Amino acid sequence: MVHRKLNRTHSHRQATIRNLVSNLLKHESIITTHAKAKEAQSAADKLITLAKTRSPNLDAAKVRAQKFIYDPPTIIPKLFGDIAERYKTRPSGYTRVLKLEPRLGDNAPQSIVELVDGKRDMKFSLTARVVARLEKQGLPLDRNTKADVAKIYKYRENAEEDFRKEVEFMKERFYSTPESIANLPPIIEPRKKSPIQLVENPLLKNSQ
C-alpha cells in the first residue's frame, strides 16, 4: 500500500502512513508534507473502497482494516458506517489533496488531505465563498465556479440545502457591509486557450 520511501525504513514508513490515515479518517482533514499526503490519500481511498464492500465478506473486510489503522474501536464504526454511507454512490475520489505554502524552517512542500464532502471540506467552503461574493456583487457565476458547484452537487446528499446555508454564512461573515463589497477587486474571467493553428512551412511546399 506504500510506494514512496519517505526517507524511512519500511516499518517506520508503514507506521507513519497508518498514523496519517487513522487521523484522516478520525478528523477528516490533516496537514502534512506533500509526499506523505499523496501516500495517505492512496491508502485512505483503498480503505474506503474496502469499507463500501457490502457482501458476505464484510467481516473479513473489517478485520483487514483493523490491521492497518490505529484506534479501531473509534475508527472502524465510522469507516464502515458514516463514511461508507457517505460515498455509497461515489465510484472513487473520496479524498482530496490541496497544496499549501512550504513549511517554515525546512521549506518542505505541505498539503492538506481531506475527505471529500465531509464536515471539513475546504473546497466546499471556498466555493461557497466565491458564490457568495459573486451574488453580493450581482455577477453571474463564471464557468470554473459553475463546474465546482456541479461537482459538489453530484454526489453529496442534501447538497443544495447545505451549500446554500454555507453561501449565506459566507455572505454574513465576509460581505455583510457595503464597504466589504465596494473594496473587492473585479472578477477576471479566465482566458480561454487559443486553438492550435497549423502554419504552412514554405520550405516543405517548395520541396514538393
mmCIF file with all atom_site columns, C-alpha atoms in Angstrom, residues 18 27 65 71 111 125 186:
data_model
loop_
_atom_site.group_PDB
_atom_site.id
_atom_site.type_symbol
_atom_site.label_atom_id
_atom_site.label_alt_id
_atom_site.label_comp_id
_atom_site.label_asym_id
_atom_site.label_entity_id
_atom_site.label_seq_id
_atom_site.pdbx_PDB_ins_code
_atom_site.Cartn_x
_atom_site.Cartn_y
_atom_site.Cartn_z
_atom_site.occupancy
_atom_site.B_iso_or_equiv
_atom_site.pdbx_formal_charge
_atom_site.auth_seq_id
_atom_site.auth_comp_id
_atom_site.auth_asym_id
_atom_site.auth_atom_id
_atom_site.pdbx_PDB_model_num
ATOM 1 C CA . ARG A 1 18  ? -1.020  4.167  9.234   1.00 0.00 ? 18  ARG A CA 1
ATOM 2 C CA . HIS A 1 27  ? -10.654 14.119 11.936  1.00 0.00 ? 27  HIS A CA 1
ATOM 3 C CA . ALA A 1 65  ? -8.989  -2.592 8.045   1.00 0.00 ? 65  ALA A CA 1
ATOM 4 C CA . ASP A 1 71  ? -7.627  3.064  17.323  1.00 0.00 ? 71  ASP A CA 1
ATOM 5 C CA . SER A 1 111 ? -0.526  19.803 1.688   1.00 0.00 ? 111 SER A CA 1
ATOM 6 C CA . SER A 1 125 ? -16.302 26.283 1.831   1.00 0.00 ? 125 SER A CA 1
ATOM 7 C CA . PRO A 1 186 ? -13.148 42.887 -10.023 1.00 0.00 ? 186 PRO A CA 1
#
